[in-house]
Amino acid sequence: MSLKYKPTVTRRAFVASSLAGVMSTTLPFPGAAEAATQRFSLRAAQGRTRLVPEPHPDTAAWCYNGKVPGPEIRIRQGERLQVEVTNDLAEETTVHWHGIRLPNAMDGVPHLTQVPIAPGDKFVYEFDAVDAGTFWYHPHQRSFEQIGRGLYGALIVEEKEPPRVDREVTWILDDWRLTESAAISDDFGDLGDMSHGGRLGNTVTVNGNVADTFSVKSGERIRIRLINTANARIFALNFEGHAPRIIALDGQPVEPHAPQDGLVLLGPAMRVDLILDCTAAPNAKAQVVDRAYQDSPYRILDLAYDETALRDAPPDWPMSLTPNPLPEPDLAAASRHEVVFTGGMMGQMVERQMGLSGSNRMMGGGMMGMQGKSPGIWFVNGVAAEERVSDPFLTLARDTSHILELTNATAFAHPIHLHGHSFRVISRNGVPTEHQEWQDTVFMSVAERVEIAFVADNPGDWMFHCHIAEHMAAGMMGVIRVT
Ligand code: C2O
Ligand code: CU
């Protein structure tokens, strides 16, 4: 019997093409079946970098691949990322993938999710990029010094269909405490910094340099991915004369909107994706100014028009991003948990004002030493945890919904970060938030109460901590177990 239709492909090619068909049903991204794993390598080591322009000297820093910031890792949603990390520092380190929803073993928290990478050793991180967005990576070992000396970089996961723009840029903002000779001041772990607003510096850099001018064209539409990698500085950016719209917070899409009071607020570790339409008058002196939360305002850079105008009016291209596949919390069925932050300078005053009587405080560690002991300055539900904390203060059943009622009973603002999940910020001081935004790091003002909601769908032990590195090192952290 002869075949009516003679196959025109070989058996081997047939197997390959049917497999591609199967792959494309699980990974809805064209090309993903071929380029599924993207490989990068990072080497942490001492190096030198130019933070401030000549004639100042360059600066001894800790670098990934010899640079500050480290290389931008850029992949597409649905791809798998594999990063081999080599530790050529004189101390242990890890890499944490901030904001990424990944398996617990890849989260990079020393003693909790992995053995820290010893000097001279390597560790391979590998996970799927389920969410598109602006993320970043940094050590989770003695973060206040390792990040503070320059170990960080951007991790960009591109959308399947990015919004149309003329140009896209990543701006990593950092804040350094430099000496007269442009050296990084050695006073990491200073008790005054720890008990106040953290290590504030005197030099702000954009992508590792003191910035001067960023040239734009009149009418140009630019996507700016802002990442705050500073230990402690809270930025409140004003794009004078131009029209910025926020399209994503912490990598997660939000309904495009103008920043409240014209200020783009970025606490440590937070990210904002902006669409910036360059609408200032052609001869206007436009600048990016930090209206500075903790300080007096100062200019970060000029937005200078170059000769050519692109168009007279902003384009009408859509700005909205496609939402990521996040599980929607069931608010009616959610269990509620109170989390109260206390401690720090002048904290008791705020506790009294908020009607909280001296919470029962315990110290998790002794005084600061380099072995991961914390001084007990900040408290989460009365406990100051040390860096090696491993007992959970909350245990949540997997795939159930939870609302955390956060109370900042301190005299300082705190960006509070949860690992392994994104959560919706559902209310502030009892008032529902306008955008019900998804975040992984929620900014809390002094004496503020914030409710966040999420589905605990990712099993494992997850850090929950303030991202002001000095607060984290001084007790303001804890572990949430999802089981
Ligand atoms: Cu960006 Cu626990 O970290
Ligand atoms: Cu804090």
GROMACS .gro file of C-alpha atoms and ligand atoms in nm:
model
  487
    1MET     CA    1   0.000   0.000   0.000
    2SER     CA    2   0.139   0.339  -0.093
    3LEU     CA    3   0.086   0.658   0.091
    4LYS     CA    4  -0.145   0.900  -0.074
    5TYR     CA    5   0.039   1.193   0.062
    6LYS     CA    6   0.410   1.145   0.064
    7PRO     CA    7   0.569   1.313   0.362
    8THR     CA    8   0.796   1.588   0.241
    9VAL     CA    9   0.986   1.620   0.568
   10THR     CA   10   1.227   1.372   0.718
   11ARG     CA   11   1.130   1.194   1.035
   12ARG     CA   12   1.382   1.396   1.233
   13ALA     CA   13   1.254   1.730   1.111
   14PHE     CA   14   0.900   1.613   1.179
   15VAL     CA   15   0.980   1.534   1.540
   16ALA     CA   16   1.147   1.871   1.582
   17SER     CA   17   0.856   2.065   1.435
   18SER     CA   18   0.590   1.883   1.636
   19LEU     CA   19   0.796   1.946   1.948
   20ALA     CA   20   0.808   2.313   1.861
   21GLY     CA   21   0.430   2.302   1.841
   22VAL     CA   22   0.406   2.155   2.190
   23MET     CA   23   0.655   2.406   2.330
   24SER     CA   24   0.466   2.698   2.188
   25THR     CA   25   0.152   2.596   2.375
   26THR     CA   26   0.335   2.609   2.709
   27LEU     CA   27   0.553   2.909   2.629
   28PRO     CA   28   0.346   3.160   2.434
   29PHE     CA   29   0.652   3.349   2.316
   30PRO     CA   30   0.775   3.302   1.962
   31GLY     CA   31   1.135   3.192   1.954
   32ALA     CA   32   1.136   3.093   2.319
   33ALA     CA   33   1.170   2.725   2.235
   34GLU     CA   34   1.504   2.793   2.066
   35ALA     CA   35   1.646   3.062   2.294
   36ALA     CA   36   1.495   2.927   2.613
   37THR     CA   37   1.797   2.964   2.842
   38GLN     CA   38   1.999   3.284   2.855
   39ARG     CA   39   2.339   3.245   3.020
   40PHE     CA   40   2.536   3.517   3.197
   41SER     CA   41   2.822   3.523   3.439
   42LEU     CA   42   2.898   3.763   3.721
   43ARG     CA   43   3.225   3.795   3.905
   44ALA     CA   44   3.225   3.989   4.229
   45ALA     CA   45   3.564   4.143   4.304
   46GLN     CA   46   3.737   4.461   4.407
   47GLY     CA   47   3.797   4.708   4.130
   48ARG     CA   48   3.814   5.075   4.046
   49THR     CA   49   3.543   5.288   3.897
   50ARG     CA   50   3.496   5.650   3.802
   51LEU     CA   51   3.208   5.790   4.005
   52VAL     CA   52   3.306   6.155   3.989
   53PRO     CA   53   3.460   6.329   3.686
   54GLU     CA   54   3.823   6.427   3.652
   55PRO     CA   55   4.026   6.590   3.797
   56HIS     CA   56   3.893   6.391   4.095
   57PRO     CA   57   4.053   6.050   4.136
   58ASP     CA   58   3.863   5.733   4.055
   59THR     CA   59   3.723   5.520   4.336
   60ALA     CA   60   3.806   5.177   4.477
   61ALA     CA   61   3.478   4.983   4.478
   62TRP     CA   62   3.339   4.632   4.477
   63CYS     CA   63   3.226   4.545   4.127
   64TYR     CA   64   3.046   4.286   3.920
   65ASN     CA   65   3.255   4.215   3.610
   66GLY     CA   66   3.478   4.509   3.692
   67LYS     CA   67   3.200   4.768   3.673
   68VAL     CA   68   2.958   4.972   3.880
   69PRO     CA   69   2.677   4.907   3.814
   70GLY     CA   70   2.729   4.547   3.708
   71PRO     CA   71   2.617   4.444   3.360
   72GLU     CA   72   2.252   4.492   3.270
   73ILE     CA   73   2.101   4.146   3.239
   74ARG     CA   74   1.826   4.163   2.980
   75ILE     CA   75   1.606   3.872   2.884
   76ARG     CA   76   1.252   3.821   2.755
   77GLN     CA   77   0.951   3.711   2.953
   78GLY     CA   78   0.920   3.334   2.946
   79GLU     CA   79   1.291   3.273   2.903
   80ARG     CA   80   1.503   3.091   3.155
   81LEU     CA   81   1.796   3.276   3.310
   82GLN     CA   82   2.113   3.104   3.422
   83VAL     CA   83   2.382   3.308   3.597
   84GLU     CA   84   2.709   3.171   3.719
   85VAL     CA   85   2.837   3.384   4.006
   86THR     CA   86   3.205   3.375   4.102
   87ASN     CA   87   3.306   3.521   4.434
   88ASP     CA   88   3.646   3.686   4.416
   89LEU     CA   89   3.582   3.904   4.718
   90ALA     CA   90   3.762   3.845   5.048
   91GLU     CA   91   3.431   3.755   5.217
   92GLU     CA   92   3.122   3.542   5.158
   93THR     CA   93   2.849   3.670   4.929
   94THR     CA   94   2.524   3.570   4.755
   95VAL     CA   95   2.311   3.722   4.479
   96HIS     CA   96   1.944   3.804   4.535
   97TRP     CA   97   1.717   3.872   4.236
   98HIS     CA   98   1.510   4.153   4.375
   99GLY     CA   99   1.140   4.139   4.286
  100ILE     CA  100   1.160   3.819   4.083
  101ARG     CA  101   0.916   3.540   4.167
  102LEU     CA  102   1.139   3.235   4.164
  103PRO     CA  103   1.193   2.905   4.345
  104ASN     CA  104   1.307   2.957   4.704
  105ALA     CA  105   1.643   2.783   4.653
  106MET     CA  106   1.740   3.050   4.396
  107ASP     CA  107   1.655   3.351   4.618
  108GLY     CA  108   2.009   3.415   4.735
  109VAL     CA  109   1.954   3.461   5.108
  110PRO     CA  110   2.253   3.330   5.305
  111HIS     CA  111   2.182   3.059   5.565
  112LEU     CA  112   1.813   3.064   5.475
  113THR     CA  113   1.798   2.955   5.112
  114GLN     CA  114   2.161   2.866   5.045
  115VAL     CA  115   2.506   2.830   5.191
  116PRO     CA  116   2.682   3.161   5.119
  117ILE     CA  117   2.934   3.155   4.836
  118ALA     CA  118   3.279   3.136   4.996
  119PRO     CA  119   3.569   3.340   4.856
  120GLY     CA  120   3.697   3.160   4.548
  121ASP     CA  121   3.373   2.962   4.502
  122LYS     CA  122   3.096   2.972   4.244
  123PHE     CA  123   2.720   2.930   4.253
  124VAL     CA  124   2.482   2.892   3.960
  125TYR     CA  125   2.141   3.058   3.983
  126GLU     CA  126   1.873   2.944   3.743
  127PHE     CA  127   1.505   3.034   3.713
  128ASP     CA  128   1.230   3.121   3.466
  129ALA     CA  129   1.135   3.483   3.414
  130VAL     CA  130   0.761   3.455   3.467
  131ASP     CA  131   0.703   3.830   3.499
  132ALA     CA  132   0.816   4.104   3.262
  133GLY     CA  133   0.947   4.420   3.428
  134THR     CA  134   1.229   4.617   3.582
  135PHE     CA  135   1.413   4.421   3.850
  136TRP     CA  136   1.764   4.424   3.995
  137TYR     CA  137   2.022   4.204   4.157
  138HIS     CA  138   2.242   4.255   4.463
  139PRO     CA  139   2.413   4.057   4.740
  140HIS     CA  140   2.209   3.961   5.045
  141GLN     CA  141   2.513   3.908   5.264
  142ARG     CA  142   2.609   4.210   5.474
  143SER     CA  143   2.411   4.409   5.219
  144PHE     CA  144   2.478   4.742   5.391
  145GLU     CA  145   2.844   4.717   5.292
  146GLN     CA  146   2.837   4.495   4.981
  147ILE     CA  147   2.566   4.700   4.805
  148GLY     CA  148   2.710   5.019   4.952
  149ARG     CA  149   3.046   4.948   4.788
  150GLY     CA  150   2.893   4.901   4.444
  151LEU     CA  151   2.760   4.547   4.401
  152TYR     CA  152   2.434   4.575   4.208
  153GLY     CA  153   2.294   4.572   3.856
  154ALA     CA  154   1.970   4.588   3.657
  155LEU     CA  155   1.774   4.280   3.556
  156ILE     CA  156   1.533   4.371   3.277
  157VAL     CA  157   1.269   4.127   3.159
  158GLU     CA  158   1.122   4.256   2.834
  159GLU     CA  159   0.751   4.232   2.763
  160LYS     CA  160   0.629   4.023   2.475
  161GLU     CA  161   0.490   4.345   2.329
  162PRO     CA  162   0.669   4.646   2.473
  163PRO     CA  163   0.491   4.979   2.437
  164ARG     CA  164   0.610   5.189   2.146
  165VAL     CA  165   0.863   5.458   2.243
  166ASP     CA  166   1.138   5.649   2.065
  167ARG     CA  167   1.401   5.537   2.314
  168GLU     CA  168   1.438   5.329   2.626
  169VAL     CA  169   1.691   5.390   2.902
  170THR     CA  170   1.768   5.243   3.245
  171TRP     CA  171   1.872   5.485   3.518
  172ILE     CA  172   2.016   5.328   3.828
  173LEU     CA  173   2.025   5.586   4.104
  174ASP     CA  174   2.274   5.550   4.387
  175ASP     CA  175   2.397   5.762   4.671
  176TRP     CA  176   2.757   5.744   4.794
  177ARG     CA  177   2.936   5.874   5.098
  178LEU     CA  178   3.267   5.984   4.953
  179THR     CA  179   3.570   6.142   5.115
  180GLU     CA  180   3.754   6.446   4.975
  181SER     CA  181   3.966   6.213   4.764
  182ALA     CA  182   3.658   6.037   4.619
  183ALA     CA  183   3.714   5.726   4.828
  184ILE     CA  184   3.415   5.541   4.975
  185SER     CA  185   3.397   5.635   5.339
  186ASP     CA  186   3.474   5.332   5.555
  187ASP     CA  187   3.217   5.395   5.827
  188PHE     CA  188   2.977   5.117   5.723
  189GLY     CA  189   2.756   5.002   6.005
  190ASP     CA  190   2.779   5.333   6.190
  191LEU     CA  191   2.539   5.319   6.485
  192GLY     CA  192   2.411   5.670   6.419
  193ASP     CA  193   2.316   5.572   6.062
  194MET     CA  194   2.158   5.253   6.186
  195SER     CA  195   1.936   5.420   6.443
  196HIS     CA  196   1.836   5.711   6.216
  197GLY     CA  197   1.758   5.718   5.843
  198GLY     CA  198   2.040   5.487   5.731
  199ARG     CA  199   2.363   5.567   5.549
  200LEU     CA  200   2.293   5.885   5.355
  201GLY     CA  201   2.569   5.991   5.122
  202ASN     CA  202   2.692   6.311   4.964
  203THR     CA  203   2.716   6.208   4.597
  204VAL     CA  204   2.433   6.087   4.376
  205THR     CA  205   2.516   5.889   4.064
  206VAL     CA  206   2.312   5.776   3.765
  207ASN     CA  207   2.442   5.447   3.621
  208GLY     CA  208   2.759   5.484   3.824
  209ASN     CA  209   2.855   5.840   3.733
  210VAL     CA  210   2.776   6.183   3.859
  211ALA     CA  211   2.543   6.290   3.581
  212ASP     CA  212   2.545   6.621   3.404
  213THR     CA  213   2.325   6.638   3.096
  214PHE     CA  214   2.092   6.396   2.931
  215SER     CA  215   1.996   6.513   2.584
  216VAL     CA  216   1.645   6.472   2.458
  217LYS     CA  217   1.456   6.586   2.152
  218SER     CA  218   1.150   6.802   2.167
  219GLY     CA  219   0.844   6.577   2.138
  220GLU     CA  220   1.044   6.262   2.204
  221ARG     CA  221   0.887   5.977   2.400
  222ILE     CA  222   1.131   5.795   2.628
  223ARG     CA  223   1.077   5.500   2.855
  224ILE     CA  224   1.289   5.541   3.167
  225ARG     CA  225   1.339   5.247   3.398
  226LEU     CA  226   1.433   5.395   3.735
  227ILE     CA  227   1.597   5.176   3.998
  228ASN     CA  228   1.700   5.301   4.342
  229THR     CA  229   1.998   5.098   4.465
  230ALA     CA  230   2.096   5.340   4.743
  231ASN     CA  231   2.134   5.206   5.096
  232ALA     CA  232   1.909   5.473   5.240
  233ARG     CA  233   1.831   5.767   5.015
  234ILE     CA  234   1.466   5.820   4.928
  235PHE     CA  235   1.433   6.002   4.596
  236ALA     CA  236   1.141   6.226   4.506
  237LEU     CA  237   1.214   6.314   4.143
  238ASN     CA  238   1.064   6.603   3.959
  239PHE     CA  239   1.101   6.618   3.579
  240GLU     CA  240   1.067   6.993   3.553
  241GLY     CA  241   0.868   7.106   3.253
  242HIS     CA  242   0.810   6.758   3.109
  243ALA     CA  243   0.521   6.517   3.138
  244PRO     CA  244   0.616   6.187   3.300
  245ARG     CA  245   0.359   5.908   3.336
  246ILE     CA  246   0.411   5.610   3.565
  247ILE     CA  247   0.342   5.284   3.379
  248ALA     CA  248   0.490   5.028   3.620
  249LEU     CA  249   0.585   5.010   3.987
  250ASP     CA  250   0.839   4.753   4.102
  251GLY     CA  251   0.819   4.600   3.756
  252GLN     CA  252   0.443   4.545   3.770
  253PRO     CA  253   0.217   4.734   3.528
  254VAL     CA  254  -0.009   5.002   3.673
  255GLU     CA  255  -0.269   5.214   3.496
  256PRO     CA  256  -0.062   5.495   3.338
  257HIS     CA  257  -0.089   5.804   3.556
  258ALA     CA  258   0.092   6.126   3.634
  259PRO     CA  259   0.297   6.110   3.955
  260GLN     CA  260   0.122   6.253   4.258
  261ASP     CA  261   0.227   6.617   4.312
  262GLY     CA  262   0.461   6.574   4.015
  263LEU     CA  263   0.703   6.373   4.228
  264VAL     CA  264   0.828   6.025   4.144
  265LEU     CA  265   0.890   5.865   4.482
  266LEU     CA  266   1.154   5.594   4.503
  267GLY     CA  267   1.257   5.445   4.833
  268PRO     CA  268   1.559   5.213   4.842
  269ALA     CA  269   1.509   4.906   4.616
  270MET     CA  270   1.197   5.047   4.451
  271ARG     CA  271   1.158   5.079   4.074
  272VAL     CA  272   0.940   5.302   3.862
  273ASP     CA  273   0.892   5.272   3.486
  274LEU     CA  274   0.812   5.607   3.333
  275ILE     CA  275   0.700   5.720   2.995
  276LEU     CA  276   0.850   6.064   2.959
  277ASP     CA  277   0.707   6.289   2.689
  278CYS     CA  278   0.952   6.572   2.634
  279THR     CA  279   0.704   6.856   2.633
  280ALA     CA  280   0.896   7.140   2.797
  281ALA     CA  281   0.919   7.461   2.597
  282PRO     CA  282   1.212   7.440   2.353
  283ASN     CA  283   1.430   7.684   2.545
  284ALA     CA  284   1.322   7.583   2.890
  285LYS     CA  285   1.594   7.479   3.128
  286ALA     CA  286   1.458   7.142   3.222
  287GLN     CA  287   1.615   6.936   3.496
  288VAL     CA  288   1.561   6.629   3.700
  289VAL     CA  289   1.555   6.751   4.055
  290ASP     CA  290   1.547   6.543   4.369
  291ARG     CA  291   1.293   6.717   4.591
  292ALA     CA  292   1.457   6.501   4.849
  293TYR     CA  293   1.272   6.335   5.123
  294GLN     CA  294   1.544   6.360   5.386
  295ASP     CA  295   1.743   6.653   5.252
  296SER     CA  296   1.718   6.983   5.070
  297PRO     CA  297   1.641   6.970   4.695
  298TYR     CA  298   1.925   6.942   4.447
  299ARG     CA  299   1.963   6.890   4.075
  300ILE     CA  300   2.046   6.543   3.946
  301LEU     CA  301   2.087   6.630   3.579
  302ASP     CA  302   1.975   6.864   3.303
  303LEU     CA  303   1.741   6.746   3.033
  304ALA     CA  304   1.885   6.943   2.744
  305TYR     CA  305   1.721   6.963   2.405
  306ASP     CA  306   1.941   6.886   2.110
  307GLU     CA  307   1.886   7.066   1.779
  308THR     CA  308   1.626   6.846   1.620
  309ALA     CA  309   1.265   6.839   1.725
  310LEU     CA  310   1.094   6.505   1.671
  311ARG     CA  311   0.733   6.618   1.672
  312ASP     CA  312   0.520   6.907   1.792
  313ALA     CA  313   0.288   6.719   2.019
  314PRO     CA  314   0.335   6.400   2.218
  315PRO     CA  315   0.253   6.084   2.022
  316ASP     CA  316  -0.077   5.912   2.097
  317TRP     CA  317   0.070   5.562   2.119
  318PRO     CA  318  -0.083   5.348   2.393
  319MET     CA  319   0.119   5.328   2.713
  320SER     CA  320  -0.044   5.045   2.903
  321LEU     CA  321   0.154   4.730   2.970
  322THR     CA  322   0.006   4.380   2.970
  323PRO     CA  323  -0.040   4.259   3.329
  324ASN     CA  324   0.185   3.979   3.456
  325PRO     CA  325   0.032   3.645   3.557
  326LEU     CA  326  -0.005   3.730   3.928
  327PRO     CA  327  -0.253   3.540   4.145
  328GLU     CA  328  -0.537   3.769   4.258
  329PRO     CA  329  -0.587   3.766   4.637
  330ASP     CA  330  -0.939   3.688   4.756
  331LEU     CA  331  -0.991   3.979   4.997
  332ALA     CA  332  -1.313   3.843   5.147
  333ALA     CA  333  -1.154   3.510   5.236
  334ALA     CA  334  -0.809   3.644   5.328
  335SER     CA  335  -0.661   3.594   5.674
  336ARG     CA  336  -0.534   3.908   5.844
  337HIS     CA  337  -0.203   3.948   6.022
  338GLU     CA  338  -0.075   4.246   6.214
  339VAL     CA  339   0.284   4.352   6.160
  340VAL     CA  340   0.410   4.640   6.374
  341PHE     CA  341   0.744   4.808   6.314
  342THR     CA  342   0.901   4.984   6.610
  343GLY     CA  343   1.237   5.110   6.727
  344GLY     CA  344   1.496   5.362   6.613
  345MET     CA  345   1.564   5.711   6.737
  346MET     CA  346   1.255   5.889   6.872
  347GLY     CA  347   1.047   5.580   6.806
  348GLN     CA  348   0.879   5.566   7.145
  349MET     CA  349   0.730   5.909   7.084
  350VAL     CA  350   0.557   5.782   6.770
  351GLU     CA  351   0.447   5.461   6.944
  352ARG     CA  352   0.279   5.672   7.211
  353GLN     CA  353   0.117   5.898   6.950
  354MET     CA  354  -0.021   5.593   6.772
  355GLY     CA  355  -0.158   5.456   7.096
  356LEU     CA  356   0.084   5.165   7.113
  357SER     CA  357   0.230   5.106   7.453
  358GLY     CA  358   0.591   4.993   7.473
  359SER     CA  359   0.575   4.670   7.278
  360ASN     CA  360   0.757   4.376   7.426
  361ARG     CA  361   1.096   4.399   7.264
  362MET     CA  362   1.354   4.132   7.240
  363MET     CA  363   1.699   4.142   7.095
  364GLY     CA  364   1.776   3.884   6.832
  365GLY     CA  365   2.148   3.941   6.838
  366GLY     CA  366   2.417   4.099   7.043
  367MET     CA  367   2.600   4.412   6.943
  368MET     CA  368   2.713   4.456   6.589
  369GLY     CA  369   2.997   4.233   6.483
  370MET     CA  370   3.104   4.120   6.140
  371GLN     CA  371   2.960   3.771   6.194
  372GLY     CA  372   2.607   3.872   6.108
  373LYS     CA  373   2.504   3.983   6.454
  374SER     CA  374   2.266   4.276   6.465
  375PRO     CA  375   2.230   4.537   6.728
  376GLY     CA  376   1.865   4.536   6.832
  377ILE     CA  377   1.759   4.882   6.715
  378TRP     CA  378   1.454   4.802   6.499
  379PHE     CA  379   1.180   4.552   6.571
  380VAL     CA  380   0.923   4.356   6.373
  381ASN     CA  381   0.642   4.253   6.609
  382GLY     CA  382   0.877   4.312   6.899
  383VAL     CA  383   1.169   4.110   6.767
  384ALA     CA  384   1.497   4.244   6.635
  385ALA     CA  385   1.626   3.973   6.406
  386GLU     CA  386   1.987   3.917   6.321
  387GLU     CA  387   2.107   3.856   5.968
  388ARG     CA  388   2.095   3.478   6.016
  389VAL     CA  389   1.731   3.481   6.124
  390SER     CA  390   1.557   3.159   6.024
  391ASP     CA  391   1.254   3.117   6.251
  392PRO     CA  392   0.945   3.249   6.075
  393PHE     CA  393   0.731   3.510   6.251
  394LEU     CA  394   0.442   3.413   6.022
  395THR     CA  395   0.355   3.079   5.863
  396LEU     CA  396   0.106   3.090   5.578
  397ALA     CA  397  -0.072   2.800   5.413
  398ARG     CA  398   0.018   2.769   5.049
  399ASP     CA  399  -0.230   2.908   4.793
  400THR     CA  400  -0.433   3.099   5.050
  401SER     CA  401  -0.492   3.476   5.053
  402HIS     CA  402  -0.349   3.704   5.319
  403ILE     CA  403  -0.371   4.066   5.422
  404LEU     CA  404  -0.082   4.207   5.621
  405GLU     CA  405  -0.176   4.513   5.824
  406LEU     CA  406   0.150   4.701   5.849
  407THR     CA  407   0.200   4.975   6.107
  408ASN     CA  408   0.502   5.201   6.100
  409ALA     CA  409   0.527   5.311   6.462
  410THR     CA  410   0.868   5.474   6.415
  411ALA     CA  411   0.995   5.823   6.341
  412PHE     CA  412   1.140   5.719   6.002
  413ALA     CA  413   1.008   5.610   5.664
  414HIS     CA  414   1.072   5.250   5.557
  415PRO     CA  415   1.055   5.066   5.223
  416ILE     CA  416   0.932   4.719   5.326
  417HIS     CA  417   1.021   4.432   5.093
  418LEU     CA  418   0.877   4.081   5.066
  419HIS     CA  419   1.071   3.814   4.878
  420GLY     CA  420   0.924   3.565   4.632
  421HIS     CA  421   0.587   3.738   4.587
  422SER     CA  422   0.432   4.059   4.464
  423PHE     CA  423   0.149   4.204   4.672
  424ARG     CA  424  -0.126   4.455   4.613
  425VAL     CA  425  -0.112   4.772   4.821
  426ILE     CA  426  -0.481   4.795   4.904
  427SER     CA  427  -0.506   5.078   5.157
  428ARG     CA  428  -0.315   5.353   5.330
  429ASN     CA  429  -0.436   5.482   5.666
  430GLY     CA  430  -0.768   5.309   5.607
  431VAL     CA  431  -0.829   5.464   5.265
  432PRO     CA  432  -0.828   5.232   4.961
  433THR     CA  433  -0.541   5.314   4.725
  434GLU     CA  434  -0.635   5.459   4.389
  435HIS     CA  435  -0.438   5.211   4.180
  436GLN     CA  436  -0.435   4.901   4.405
  437GLU     CA  437  -0.080   4.873   4.275
  438TRP     CA  438   0.130   4.558   4.280
  439GLN     CA  439   0.465   4.607   4.454
  440ASP     CA  440   0.740   4.402   4.610
  441THR     CA  441   0.863   4.694   4.821
  442VAL     CA  442   0.607   4.920   4.983
  443PHE     CA  443   0.696   5.267   5.101
  444MET     CA  444   0.573   5.353   5.450
  445SER     CA  445   0.577   5.709   5.579
  446VAL     CA  446   0.617   5.793   5.945
  447ALA     CA  447   0.321   5.668   6.151
  448GLU     CA  448   0.154   5.527   5.842
  449ARG     CA  449  -0.066   5.217   5.832
  450VAL     CA  450  -0.066   5.021   5.506
  451GLU     CA  451  -0.251   4.705   5.407
  452ILE     CA  452  -0.100   4.468   5.153
  453ALA     CA  453  -0.267   4.159   5.009
  454PHE     CA  454  -0.132   3.857   4.826
  455VAL     CA  455  -0.172   3.488   4.761
  456ALA     CA  456   0.102   3.290   4.937
  457ASP     CA  457   0.159   3.071   4.633
  458ASN     CA  458   0.535   3.029   4.645
  459PRO     CA  459   0.653   2.768   4.898
  460GLY     CA  460   0.959   2.837   5.108
  461ASP     CA  461   1.109   3.072   5.366
  462TRP     CA  462   1.097   3.430   5.244
  463MET     CA  463   1.261   3.740   5.386
  464PHE     CA  464   1.043   4.032   5.482
  465HIS     CA  465   1.247   4.339   5.571
  466CYS     CA  466   1.313   4.707   5.546
  467HIS     CA  467   1.536   4.781   5.246
  468ILE     CA  468   1.719   5.064   5.417
  469ALA     CA  469   2.028   4.849   5.449
  470GLU     CA  470   2.122   4.980   5.793
  471HIS     CA  471   1.774   4.914   5.932
  472MET     CA  472   1.783   4.562   5.796
  473ALA     CA  473   2.123   4.507   5.957
  474ALA     CA  474   1.990   4.644   6.285
  475GLY     CA  475   1.701   4.407   6.328
  476MET     CA  476   1.426   4.516   6.089
  477MET     CA  477   1.376   4.184   5.918
  478GLY     CA  478   1.190   3.861   5.958
  479VAL     CA  479   1.096   3.543   5.776
  480ILE     CA  480   0.756   3.449   5.635
  481ARG     CA  481   0.713   3.077   5.573
  482VAL     CA  482   0.482   2.951   5.301
  483THR     CA  483   0.410   2.586   5.343
  484C2O    CU1  484   1.654   4.366   4.757
  484C2O    CU2  485   1.592   4.115   5.069
  484C2O     O1  486   1.628   4.239   4.913
  485CU      CU  487   1.374   5.106   5.753
   0.00000   0.00000   0.00000
